[in-house]
Amino acid sequence: MLHLKPIIYEMNYEKEIIDQDIIKEEDKKYILSYPTVYIVKDADKQLNYSVYVGETSDIKRRTIEHISVDSKERTDWRELADSKTSEMYIIGHEHFNKSMTLDIENKMMQYMASVDVVKKVNNRRTNQQNLYYSHDEMEKIFSKIWRKLRKFDKRLFPLERTIRDSALFKASPFHKLTDEQLDAKDRIMATIEANLTSKTNKGQLIVVEGDAGSGKTVLMSSLFYELNQLAKDESENPILRNTSQFLLVNHDQQLKVYEEIAQKLEIFKLGKQETVLKPTRFINRYSEDNPVDVVIVDEAHLLLTQGKQSYTGQNQLNDLLKRARVVVAVFDKKQILSREQYWEPDQLDSLLADVEKQGNLISLKNQLRINAGRETIAWIRSLIDEQTVKPLPQNDEKNYEIKLFDSPAVLQKAIEDKARDENFGISRLLATFDWKYINGKKDGDHPWYVKIGDWQMPWNLQLPVDKVQKKQNKKLAWAEQPQTIGEVGSTFTIQGFDLNYAGVIIGPSVKYRNGRIVFDKAASENNKAKQRRSLKDGSKVDVSEEMLRNELNVLLSRGVNGLYLYAVDDELRAALKKGAVLNDRK
């Protein structure tokens, strides 16, 4: 059993300080002779931090190098060296070895980039390690280090749960990738490099497909960060040095998160232009005559496939392919939510067939969000894909919790209880878009409500907040904003994110008739799902069933540790309860 404690010293950031006799005799071996991890920090007048995380086998030599050499070559190191207030933490441990300190350095970078008061993380590399002796101790040792660092500075080192719940953490480029993600990343990097060295001018498409929760966002974040590091002037990669790369997402909440990550890691600007933006803005800004090198599109299923007010083209993916040498698109057709994003089946099949023929179709199969056993995941998928209610699995092997409720009020209280307990983290109510809502307008003098009988609760993005919280909310995803525990979220605010416990109100557009789940567009308020779609031959088609099924898919795949359900339709509610009772009788 691991019982050793980390050794941490806080010092002024000076090359001479390591020589001073402030290190206890029994600690000197672990600080001066063992590999160590260190954090250099400096705070501005607003108490916002600039930090650097490093690891070294010789902390004395490395500190001298940073102050004497790096400060002459890099602005960030010069600022830290010149500051009179910069400090450093040196972290040692009896079980540290080179691989572990590299792993802890990487995880520390991930945490630091997720802390609200950290405005800049100066690191320029990632150091994910494979298996090594004592790797199974790393997580426990890291948590002990973090808890001890909190004793020095609780603002810089908040509770681990707070960090792990943040959208910044969940989309961090410093996550340790799975073997499947690493293989996908290697394939993508190889294809990008091959195309940038070829005579092909533009239009090479790589598609990454996978269900909700398969790790697509983390993969794209990691890819974007690495491409940016390899594009720097001092890069040793001659192919990617001085290349241009952009990250696009057609989702306001996701855009917030990517912008914040890019700003903290100083990859938000290429010259004077942003590197993280929405597709329409990119298309309007860049011409076909001078294509950029790489465009990464997260949530590419949200790209428009027809024109609208701000977008005068016909297909955003096609327009991006004309403006970039390589486009990496993350795509899940089960998350298309609007007729404006709808692909005609033959067009989509043809596109994916061409991509696969070129070896550029990458599939992620693992489920990384829903922490549930196979039977539970299969039960959720059967509701969505097969539109059937099967017996509800009991005693999930990973303790994933599915609960059925007879009342929205009781569901609300259950989610509020989970959200109140910091051991469970962020939990929120969600609903299918079956109650009227107009963004930017009120329902008379009142907000737009989700109403069921005598119970009601405001739709998302409506509760008032004070000026301080309003400013903070500008960089927080909807679910992270504290007032949203009093709102009901929709696909428009929760798509691309996860919750520890998701409380889903399945509205009247989802019914149960003759032994099957059916979708009733007349009961939906989602006009973009209900309205008919014009096809290339001029005909119009009703795509509402597919759009409403996809809406249900997005909502039911948000919960990491639990899914709480209330169905408005009496027959669906009865079928869900019957499935639970049937399983109890097995």
Coordinates of C-alpha atoms in Angstrom, one line a residue:
M1 CA 0.0 0.0 0.0
L2 CA 1.4 3.4 -1.0
H3 CA 2.0 5.6 2.0
L4 CA 5.0 7.7 1.0
K5 CA 4.4 11.5 1.0
P6 CA 5.6 13.9 -1.7
I7 CA 8.3 16.4 -0.8
I8 CA 7.6 20.0 -1.9
Y9 CA 9.6 23.1 -1.4
E10 CA 8.5 26.7 -2.4
M11 CA 11.3 29.0 -3.3
N12 CA 12.0 32.3 -4.9
Y13 CA 12.8 31.8 -8.6
E14 CA 16.5 32.5 -8.6
K15 CA 19.4 30.4 -9.8
E16 CA 21.2 30.8 -6.5
I17 CA 18.4 29.8 -4.3
I18 CA 18.9 26.0 -4.9
D19 CA 22.3 26.3 -3.2
Q20 CA 20.9 27.7 0.0
D21 CA 20.6 25.5 3.0
I22 CA 16.8 25.4 3.2
I23 CA 16.3 21.8 2.1
K24 CA 16.1 19.3 5.0
E25 CA 19.0 16.9 5.1
E26 CA 16.7 13.9 4.7
D27 CA 15.1 15.4 1.6
K28 CA 18.2 16.5 -0.3
K29 CA 18.6 13.2 -2.1
Y30 CA 15.1 13.3 -3.5
I31 CA 15.3 17.0 -4.5
L32 CA 18.9 17.3 -5.7
S33 CA 19.7 13.8 -7.0
Y34 CA 16.4 12.3 -8.0
P35 CA 14.3 13.4 -11.0
T36 CA 11.9 16.1 -9.9
V37 CA 8.9 18.0 -11.2
Y38 CA 8.8 21.8 -10.8
I39 CA 6.3 24.6 -11.3
V40 CA 7.4 28.2 -12.0
K41 CA 4.7 30.8 -11.4
D42 CA 4.1 34.5 -11.4
A43 CA 1.0 36.5 -10.7
D44 CA 0.0 39.8 -12.2
K45 CA -1.8 42.7 -10.4
Q46 CA -5.1 40.9 -10.9
L47 CA -3.6 37.8 -9.3
N48 CA -3.9 35.9 -12.6
Y49 CA -1.0 33.4 -13.1
S50 CA 1.5 32.6 -15.8
V51 CA 3.0 29.2 -15.1
Y52 CA 5.5 26.8 -16.5
V53 CA 5.6 23.1 -15.6
G54 CA 8.8 21.1 -16.1
E55 CA 10.7 18.0 -15.0
T56 CA 14.4 17.4 -14.8
S57 CA 17.0 15.0 -13.4
D58 CA 19.1 18.0 -12.1
I59 CA 17.0 20.8 -10.7
K60 CA 20.0 23.0 -10.0
R61 CA 21.3 22.8 -13.6
R62 CA 17.9 23.2 -15.1
T63 CA 17.1 26.3 -13.1
I64 CA 20.3 27.9 -14.2
E65 CA 19.6 27.1 -17.8
H66 CA 16.1 28.6 -17.6
I67 CA 17.4 31.9 -16.0
S68 CA 20.7 32.3 -17.9
V69 CA 20.0 30.8 -21.3
D70 CA 16.3 30.4 -22.0
S71 CA 15.5 33.9 -20.8
K72 CA 17.7 35.2 -23.6
E73 CA 15.9 33.2 -26.3
R74 CA 12.2 33.2 -25.1
T75 CA 10.0 36.0 -24.0
D76 CA 8.1 33.9 -21.5
W77 CA 11.2 32.9 -19.7
R78 CA 12.6 36.4 -19.7
E79 CA 9.4 37.7 -18.1
L80 CA 9.6 35.0 -15.4
A81 CA 13.3 35.7 -14.8
D82 CA 12.9 39.5 -14.7
S83 CA 9.9 39.4 -12.3
K84 CA 10.6 40.1 -8.6
T85 CA 7.5 38.0 -7.6
S86 CA 8.1 34.8 -9.5
E87 CA 8.4 31.6 -7.4
M88 CA 8.8 27.9 -8.0
Y89 CA 7.7 24.7 -6.4
I90 CA 10.1 21.8 -6.5
I91 CA 8.4 18.4 -6.1
G92 CA 10.2 15.2 -5.2
H93 CA 9.2 11.7 -4.2
E94 CA 11.0 8.5 -3.3
H95 CA 9.3 6.6 -6.1
F96 CA 10.1 9.2 -8.9
N97 CA 11.8 7.9 -12.0
K98 CA 12.2 9.6 -15.4
S99 CA 9.0 8.1 -16.9
M100 CA 6.9 9.0 -13.9
T101 CA 8.1 12.6 -13.7
L102 CA 7.4 13.0 -17.4
D103 CA 3.9 11.6 -16.8
I104 CA 3.3 13.8 -13.8
E105 CA 4.6 16.8 -15.8
N106 CA 2.1 16.1 -18.5
K107 CA -0.8 15.7 -16.1
M108 CA 0.2 18.9 -14.2
M109 CA 0.1 20.8 -17.5
Q110 CA -3.4 19.4 -18.1
Y111 CA -4.5 20.6 -14.6
M112 CA -2.8 24.0 -14.8
A113 CA -4.4 24.7 -18.2
S114 CA -7.8 24.0 -16.6
V115 CA -7.4 26.4 -13.6
D116 CA -9.5 29.6 -14.0
V117 CA -6.8 31.9 -12.5
V118 CA -4.1 30.6 -14.9
K119 CA -4.0 32.8 -17.9
K120 CA -1.0 31.4 -19.6
V121 CA 0.8 28.0 -19.6
N122 CA 4.2 28.3 -21.2
N123 CA 4.9 24.7 -22.0
R124 CA 5.7 23.6 -25.5
R125 CA 5.6 19.8 -25.5
T126 CA 3.6 16.9 -24.3
N127 CA 5.2 13.8 -22.7
Q128 CA 2.7 11.0 -22.6
Q129 CA 4.4 7.8 -21.3
N130 CA 3.5 4.2 -22.0
L131 CA 3.7 1.5 -19.4
Y132 CA 6.7 1.7 -17.0
Y133 CA 7.7 0.3 -13.7
S134 CA 5.5 1.9 -11.0
H135 CA 3.1 3.4 -13.5
D136 CA 0.2 2.1 -11.4
E137 CA 1.3 4.5 -8.6
M138 CA 1.3 7.6 -10.7
E139 CA -2.4 8.7 -10.2
K140 CA -2.2 8.3 -6.4
I141 CA 1.1 10.1 -6.2
F142 CA -0.2 12.9 -8.3
S143 CA -3.3 13.4 -6.2
K144 CA -1.1 13.6 -3.1
I145 CA 1.1 16.1 -4.7
W146 CA -1.9 18.2 -5.7
R147 CA -3.4 18.1 -2.2
K148 CA -0.1 19.2 -0.7
L149 CA 0.2 22.0 -3.3
R150 CA -3.2 23.3 -2.2
K151 CA -1.7 24.0 1.2
F152 CA 0.5 26.6 -0.5
D153 CA -2.1 28.2 -2.7
K154 CA -5.7 27.2 -2.9
R155 CA -6.5 29.6 -5.8
L156 CA -3.8 28.2 -8.0
F157 CA -4.5 24.6 -6.9
P158 CA -8.3 24.2 -6.5
L159 CA -10.0 21.0 -5.6
E160 CA -9.3 18.2 -8.0
R161 CA -13.0 17.6 -8.5
T162 CA -13.5 21.3 -9.6
I163 CA -10.8 20.8 -12.3
R164 CA -12.1 17.4 -13.4
D165 CA -15.6 18.8 -13.9
S166 CA -14.4 21.7 -16.0
A167 CA -15.0 21.7 -19.8
L168 CA -11.4 22.9 -20.2
F169 CA -10.1 19.8 -18.5
K170 CA -12.3 17.5 -20.5
A171 CA -11.2 19.0 -23.8
S172 CA -7.5 19.4 -22.8
P173 CA -4.8 18.5 -25.3
F174 CA -2.8 17.0 -22.4
H175 CA -5.1 14.0 -21.8
K176 CA -3.3 10.6 -21.9
L177 CA -4.6 9.2 -25.2
T178 CA -5.8 5.6 -25.5
D179 CA -4.1 3.2 -27.8
E180 CA -6.9 3.7 -30.3
Q181 CA -6.6 7.5 -30.1
L182 CA -2.8 7.3 -30.4
D183 CA -3.1 5.1 -33.5
A184 CA -5.6 7.5 -35.0
K185 CA -3.4 10.5 -34.3
D186 CA -0.4 8.9 -35.8
R187 CA -2.4 8.1 -39.0
I188 CA -3.7 11.6 -39.2
M189 CA -0.2 13.2 -38.7
A190 CA 1.3 10.9 -41.3
T191 CA -1.4 11.8 -43.8
I192 CA -1.0 15.5 -43.1
E193 CA 2.7 15.4 -43.6
A194 CA 2.4 13.3 -46.8
N195 CA -0.1 15.8 -48.3
L196 CA 1.9 18.8 -47.3
T197 CA 5.0 17.4 -49.1
S198 CA 3.0 16.4 -52.2
K199 CA 2.0 18.5 -55.2
T200 CA -1.7 18.3 -54.1
N201 CA -2.7 21.9 -53.6
K202 CA -5.8 21.5 -51.5
G203 CA -8.9 19.4 -50.7
Q204 CA -7.5 16.3 -48.9
L205 CA -10.2 15.1 -46.5
I206 CA -9.6 12.9 -43.4
V207 CA -12.8 11.8 -41.6
V208 CA -12.8 10.7 -37.9
E209 CA -16.1 9.0 -37.1
G210 CA -17.3 7.6 -33.8
D211 CA -20.4 7.7 -31.5
A212 CA -20.9 10.3 -28.9
G213 CA -18.4 9.8 -26.1
S214 CA -15.8 8.0 -28.2
G215 CA -13.0 10.5 -27.5
K216 CA -13.1 12.5 -30.7
T217 CA -12.8 16.0 -29.0
V218 CA -9.8 15.0 -26.9
L219 CA -8.1 13.6 -30.0
M220 CA -8.7 16.8 -32.0
S221 CA -7.5 19.0 -29.2
S222 CA -4.3 16.9 -28.9
L223 CA -3.8 17.0 -32.6
F224 CA -4.3 20.8 -32.9
Y225 CA -1.9 21.5 -30.0
E226 CA 0.8 19.2 -31.5
L227 CA 0.5 20.7 -35.0
N228 CA 0.9 24.2 -33.4
Q229 CA 4.0 23.2 -31.6
L230 CA 5.5 21.6 -34.7
A231 CA 4.7 24.8 -36.7
K232 CA 6.8 27.1 -34.5
D233 CA 10.0 28.7 -35.9
E234 CA 12.2 26.6 -33.8
S235 CA 10.5 23.3 -34.7
E236 CA 12.7 20.4 -35.8
N237 CA 10.0 19.2 -38.2
P238 CA 10.8 20.7 -41.6
I239 CA 7.5 19.7 -43.1
L240 CA 5.3 21.3 -40.4
R241 CA 7.5 24.2 -39.5
N242 CA 5.8 27.6 -40.3
T243 CA 2.6 25.9 -41.4
S244 CA -0.9 27.3 -40.7
Q245 CA -3.6 25.3 -38.8
F246 CA -7.1 26.2 -37.7
L247 CA -9.7 24.7 -35.4
L248 CA -13.3 25.2 -36.3
V249 CA -16.5 24.3 -34.5
N250 CA -20.1 25.3 -35.4
H251 CA -21.3 25.4 -31.8
D252 CA -21.2 28.4 -29.5
Q253 CA -20.5 26.5 -26.2
Q254 CA -17.7 24.4 -27.7
L255 CA -16.2 27.5 -29.3
K256 CA -15.9 29.1 -25.9
V257 CA -13.9 26.2 -24.6
Y258 CA -11.5 25.9 -27.5
E259 CA -10.9 29.7 -27.5
E260 CA -10.0 29.6 -23.8
I261 CA -7.6 26.6 -24.2
A262 CA -6.0 28.3 -27.2
Q263 CA -5.5 31.5 -25.4
K264 CA -4.0 29.9 -22.3
L265 CA -1.6 27.9 -24.5
E266 CA -0.8 30.9 -26.7
I267 CA -2.0 29.2 -29.9
F268 CA -5.0 31.5 -30.4
K269 CA -3.4 33.8 -33.0
L270 CA -1.6 33.2 -36.3
G271 CA -0.2 36.7 -36.9
K272 CA -3.2 38.9 -36.2
Q273 CA -5.9 36.3 -37.0
E274 CA -7.6 33.9 -34.7
T275 CA -6.9 30.2 -35.1
V276 CA -10.1 29.1 -33.4
L277 CA -13.4 30.2 -35.0
K278 CA -16.7 29.2 -36.5
P279 CA -16.8 27.8 -40.0
T280 CA -18.7 30.6 -41.6
R281 CA -16.3 33.2 -40.3
F282 CA -13.3 31.2 -41.7
I283 CA -15.0 30.8 -45.1
N284 CA -15.7 34.5 -45.3
R285 CA -12.2 35.4 -44.3
Y286 CA -10.0 33.0 -46.4
S287 CA -10.1 32.6 -50.1
E288 CA -9.7 29.6 -52.4
D289 CA -6.7 31.3 -54.1
N290 CA -4.5 31.1 -51.0
P291 CA -5.4 27.9 -49.1
V292 CA -4.2 27.4 -45.5
D293 CA -2.4 24.2 -44.6
V294 CA -4.6 22.3 -42.1
V295 CA -8.2 22.8 -40.9
I296 CA -9.6 20.7 -38.1
V297 CA -13.3 20.6 -37.7
D298 CA -14.8 19.3 -34.5
E299 CA -18.5 18.4 -34.6
A300 CA -18.4 18.5 -38.4
H301 CA -21.9 17.0 -38.5
L302 CA -23.0 20.5 -37.5
L303 CA -21.6 22.0 -40.7
L304 CA -24.2 23.6 -42.9
T305 CA -25.2 21.7 -46.1
Q306 CA -27.4 24.6 -47.4
G307 CA -27.2 28.4 -47.3
K308 CA -28.6 30.6 -44.6
Q309 CA -28.5 34.3 -43.7
S310 CA -24.8 34.5 -42.7
Y311 CA -23.6 31.7 -45.1
T312 CA -24.2 32.2 -48.8
G313 CA -22.7 28.9 -50.0
Q314 CA -24.3 25.5 -50.4
N315 CA -22.1 23.2 -48.4
Q316 CA -19.6 24.3 -45.7
L317 CA -17.4 21.2 -45.9
N318 CA -17.0 21.6 -49.7
D319 CA -16.0 25.3 -49.1
L320 CA -13.5 24.3 -46.5
L321 CA -11.9 21.8 -48.8
K322 CA -11.4 24.6 -51.3
R323 CA -9.6 26.7 -48.7
A324 CA -7.3 24.1 -47.1
R325 CA -4.7 21.6 -48.2
V326 CA -5.9 19.1 -45.6
V327 CA -9.2 19.1 -43.7
V328 CA -9.7 16.8 -40.7
A329 CA -13.4 16.4 -39.9
V330 CA -14.9 14.7 -36.9
F331 CA -18.2 13.4 -38.0
D332 CA -21.1 11.5 -36.4
K333 CA -24.2 11.4 -38.5
K334 CA -26.3 10.4 -35.4
Q335 CA -25.7 13.9 -34.0
I336 CA -27.0 15.9 -37.0
L337 CA -29.9 17.9 -35.4
S338 CA -31.1 20.3 -38.1
R339 CA -32.4 20.1 -41.7
E340 CA -29.7 22.7 -42.4
Q341 CA -27.1 20.1 -41.6
Y342 CA -28.8 17.2 -43.3
W343 CA -26.9 15.1 -45.9
E344 CA -28.7 13.2 -48.6
P345 CA -27.8 9.6 -48.0
D346 CA -26.3 9.0 -51.5
Q347 CA -24.1 12.1 -51.2
L348 CA -22.8 11.2 -47.7
D349 CA -22.2 7.5 -48.7
S350 CA -20.3 8.7 -51.8
L351 CA -18.2 11.1 -49.7
L352 CA -17.3 8.5 -47.1
A353 CA -16.6 5.9 -49.7
D354 CA -14.0 8.2 -51.4
V355 CA -12.4 9.0 -48.1
E356 CA -12.2 5.3 -47.2
K357 CA -10.7 4.4 -50.6
Q358 CA -7.9 6.8 -49.9
G359 CA -7.3 5.3 -46.5
N360 CA -8.5 8.4 -44.7
L361 CA -11.5 7.1 -42.8
I362 CA -10.7 6.6 -39.2
S363 CA -13.2 5.0 -36.8
L364 CA -13.2 5.3 -33.0
K365 CA -15.0 2.4 -31.4
N366 CA -14.3 2.7 -27.7
Q367 CA -16.9 4.4 -25.3
L368 CA -14.9 6.8 -23.1
R369 CA -17.7 8.9 -21.7
I370 CA -20.4 6.6 -20.3
N371 CA -18.8 4.7 -17.5
A372 CA -21.1 1.8 -17.7
G373 CA -21.1 -1.9 -18.4
R374 CA -21.8 -3.3 -21.9
E375 CA -25.4 -4.3 -21.0
T376 CA -26.3 -0.8 -19.8
I377 CA -24.8 0.8 -22.9
A378 CA -26.6 -1.7 -25.1
W379 CA -29.9 -0.8 -23.3
I380 CA -29.4 3.0 -23.9
R381 CA -28.5 2.3 -27.6
S382 CA -31.6 0.1 -28.0
L383 CA -33.8 3.0 -27.0
I384 CA -32.2 5.2 -29.6
D385 CA -31.2 2.9 -32.5
E386 CA -33.8 0.2 -32.3
Q387 CA -36.6 2.3 -30.7
T388 CA -37.3 -0.5 -28.3
V389 CA -37.6 -0.7 -24.5
K390 CA -35.8 -3.7 -23.3
P391 CA -35.5 -4.9 -19.7
L392 CA -33.4 -2.5 -17.7
P393 CA -30.1 -4.1 -16.6
Q394 CA -29.6 -4.2 -12.9
N395 CA -26.4 -4.0 -10.8
D396 CA -24.3 -2.5 -13.5
E397 CA -20.7 -3.8 -13.3
K398 CA -19.4 -0.3 -13.1
N399 CA -22.2 1.0 -10.9
Y400 CA -23.7 3.2 -13.6
E401 CA -27.0 4.4 -12.3
I402 CA -30.2 4.6 -14.3
K403 CA -33.3 5.8 -12.5
L404 CA -36.8 6.2 -13.7
F405 CA -39.0 9.0 -12.3
D406 CA -42.8 9.5 -12.2
S407 CA -42.5 13.3 -11.7
P408 CA -40.4 16.0 -13.2
A409 CA -40.3 17.7 -9.7
V410 CA -38.8 14.6 -8.1
L411 CA -36.3 14.3 -11.0
Q412 CA -35.3 17.9 -10.5
K413 CA -34.7 17.4 -6.8
A414 CA -32.6 14.3 -7.5
I415 CA -30.4 16.2 -9.9
E416 CA -30.1 19.1 -7.5
D417 CA -29.0 16.7 -4.7
K418 CA -26.3 15.3 -7.0
A419 CA -25.1 18.7 -8.0
R420 CA -24.9 19.9 -4.4
D421 CA -22.6 17.0 -3.5
E422 CA -19.1 17.9 -4.6
N423 CA -18.3 14.1 -4.7
F424 CA -20.6 13.8 -7.7
G425 CA -19.7 17.0 -9.6
I426 CA -21.7 18.7 -12.3
S427 CA -25.2 17.4 -12.9
R428 CA -28.0 19.1 -14.8
L429 CA -31.5 18.7 -16.2
L430 CA -31.9 18.4 -20.0
A431 CA -35.0 18.0 -22.2
T432 CA -36.0 17.4 -25.8
F433 CA -36.9 20.6 -27.6
D434 CA -40.6 20.2 -27.1
W435 CA -41.4 23.5 -25.3
K436 CA -41.3 26.9 -27.1
Y437 CA -38.1 28.9 -26.8
I438 CA -36.9 31.9 -28.7
N439 CA -33.3 32.9 -28.1
G440 CA -32.8 36.5 -27.1
K441 CA -36.5 37.1 -26.4
K442 CA -38.8 36.6 -23.5
D443 CA -42.2 35.1 -23.3
G444 CA -43.9 38.4 -22.5
D445 CA -42.5 39.3 -19.0
H446 CA -41.4 35.8 -18.3
P447 CA -38.7 33.4 -19.4
W448 CA -39.5 30.5 -21.7
Y449 CA -40.4 27.5 -19.5
V450 CA -40.4 23.8 -19.8
K451 CA -43.9 23.1 -18.4
I452 CA -45.4 19.8 -17.3
G453 CA -48.7 20.0 -15.3
D454 CA -48.1 22.3 -12.4
W455 CA -44.3 22.0 -12.7
Q456 CA -42.2 24.4 -14.6
M457 CA -38.5 25.4 -15.0
P458 CA -36.8 27.9 -17.3
W459 CA -35.2 26.9 -20.5
N460 CA -31.4 27.4 -20.8
L461 CA -29.6 30.7 -21.1
Q462 CA -32.3 32.8 -19.4
L463 CA -31.7 33.2 -15.6
P464 CA -30.2 36.6 -14.7
V465 CA -26.8 36.9 -13.1
D466 CA -24.8 39.8 -11.6
K467 CA -22.1 41.6 -13.5
V468 CA -19.3 39.7 -12.0
Q469 CA -20.8 36.3 -12.8
K470 CA -21.8 37.5 -16.3
K471 CA -18.2 38.3 -17.0
Q472 CA -17.1 34.9 -15.7
N473 CA -19.8 33.1 -17.7
K474 CA -18.3 34.4 -21.0
K475 CA -15.6 31.7 -20.8
L476 CA -17.7 29.0 -19.1
A477 CA -19.8 26.4 -20.9
W478 CA -23.5 26.4 -20.0
A479 CA -23.3 23.5 -17.6
E480 CA -20.4 25.1 -15.7
Q481 CA -22.3 28.3 -15.0
P482 CA -23.6 28.0 -11.4
Q483 CA -27.1 29.5 -12.1
T484 CA -27.8 26.7 -14.7
I485 CA -28.8 24.3 -12.0
G486 CA -32.0 26.2 -12.1
E487 CA -32.5 25.8 -15.8
V488 CA -33.2 23.0 -18.3
G489 CA -30.6 22.4 -21.0
S490 CA -31.1 21.4 -24.6
T491 CA -29.0 19.9 -27.3
F492 CA -28.0 23.5 -28.2
T493 CA -26.2 23.9 -24.9
I494 CA -25.1 20.4 -24.0
Q495 CA -23.9 18.9 -27.3
G496 CA -20.2 18.1 -27.2
F497 CA -20.1 18.1 -23.3
D498 CA -20.8 15.6 -20.6
L499 CA -22.3 15.6 -17.1
N500 CA -21.7 13.4 -14.2
Y501 CA -25.4 12.7 -13.9
A502 CA -27.8 13.7 -16.7
G503 CA -31.5 14.2 -15.8
V504 CA -33.3 13.9 -19.1
I505 CA -37.0 14.9 -19.6
I506 CA -38.1 13.0 -22.6
G507 CA -40.8 15.3 -23.9
P508 CA -44.1 14.6 -25.9
S509 CA -42.3 14.3 -29.2
V510 CA -41.1 10.9 -28.1
K511 CA -43.9 8.4 -27.6
Y512 CA -44.4 4.7 -27.2
R513 CA -47.0 3.1 -29.5
N514 CA -47.6 -0.6 -30.4
G515 CA -44.4 -1.8 -28.7
R516 CA -42.1 0.8 -30.2
I517 CA -40.7 4.3 -29.6
V518 CA -42.0 6.7 -32.2
F519 CA -41.3 10.4 -32.9
D520 CA -44.1 12.9 -33.2
K521 CA -42.9 16.1 -34.9
A522 CA -46.2 17.8 -34.2
A523 CA -45.3 17.8 -30.5
S524 CA -41.8 19.2 -31.1
E525 CA -40.9 22.9 -31.0
N526 CA -37.7 22.4 -32.9
N527 CA -38.6 24.0 -36.3
K528 CA -35.2 23.1 -37.8
A529 CA -35.9 19.5 -37.2
K530 CA -39.6 19.6 -38.3
Q531 CA -39.3 21.7 -41.5
R532 CA -38.9 19.8 -44.8
R533 CA -35.5 19.8 -46.4
S534 CA -35.0 20.7 -50.1
L535 CA -33.0 18.1 -52.0
K536 CA -30.7 18.6 -55.0
D537 CA -33.4 17.4 -57.4
G538 CA -35.8 20.2 -56.1
S539 CA -38.0 17.8 -54.1
K540 CA -38.7 18.3 -50.4
V541 CA -38.4 15.5 -47.8
D542 CA -39.5 15.2 -44.2
V543 CA -36.4 14.4 -42.1
S544 CA -38.0 15.0 -38.8
E545 CA -37.9 11.4 -37.5
E546 CA -34.1 11.2 -38.1
M547 CA -33.5 14.7 -36.5
L548 CA -35.7 13.9 -33.4
R549 CA -34.0 10.5 -33.0
N550 CA -30.6 12.2 -33.1
E551 CA -31.8 14.8 -30.5
L552 CA -32.7 11.9 -28.2
N553 CA -29.3 10.3 -28.9
V554 CA -27.4 13.5 -27.9
L555 CA -29.3 13.8 -24.6
L556 CA -29.1 10.2 -23.5
S557 CA -25.4 10.0 -24.1
R558 CA -24.3 12.9 -21.7
G559 CA -24.2 11.1 -18.4
V560 CA -20.8 9.8 -17.3
N561 CA -22.0 8.0 -14.1
G562 CA -25.7 8.1 -14.3
L563 CA -28.8 8.8 -16.4
Y564 CA -32.1 9.9 -14.7
L565 CA -35.2 9.7 -16.9
Y566 CA -38.7 11.1 -16.9
A567 CA -41.0 10.6 -19.9
V568 CA -43.9 12.9 -20.5
D569 CA -45.8 10.3 -22.6
D570 CA -47.7 8.0 -20.3
E571 CA -47.2 4.9 -22.4
L572 CA -43.4 5.4 -22.7
R573 CA -43.2 6.1 -19.0
A574 CA -45.1 2.8 -18.3
A575 CA -43.0 0.9 -20.8
L576 CA -39.8 2.1 -19.1
K577 CA -41.1 1.1 -15.7
K578 CA -42.3 -2.2 -16.9
G579 CA -38.8 -2.9 -18.3
A580 CA -37.3 -2.3 -14.9
V581 CA -39.9 -4.5 -13.2
L582 CA -39.5 -7.3 -15.7
N583 CA -35.8 -7.4 -15.0
D584 CA -36.3 -7.5 -11.3
R585 CA -38.3 -10.7 -11.8
K586 CA -35.6 -12.5 -13.7

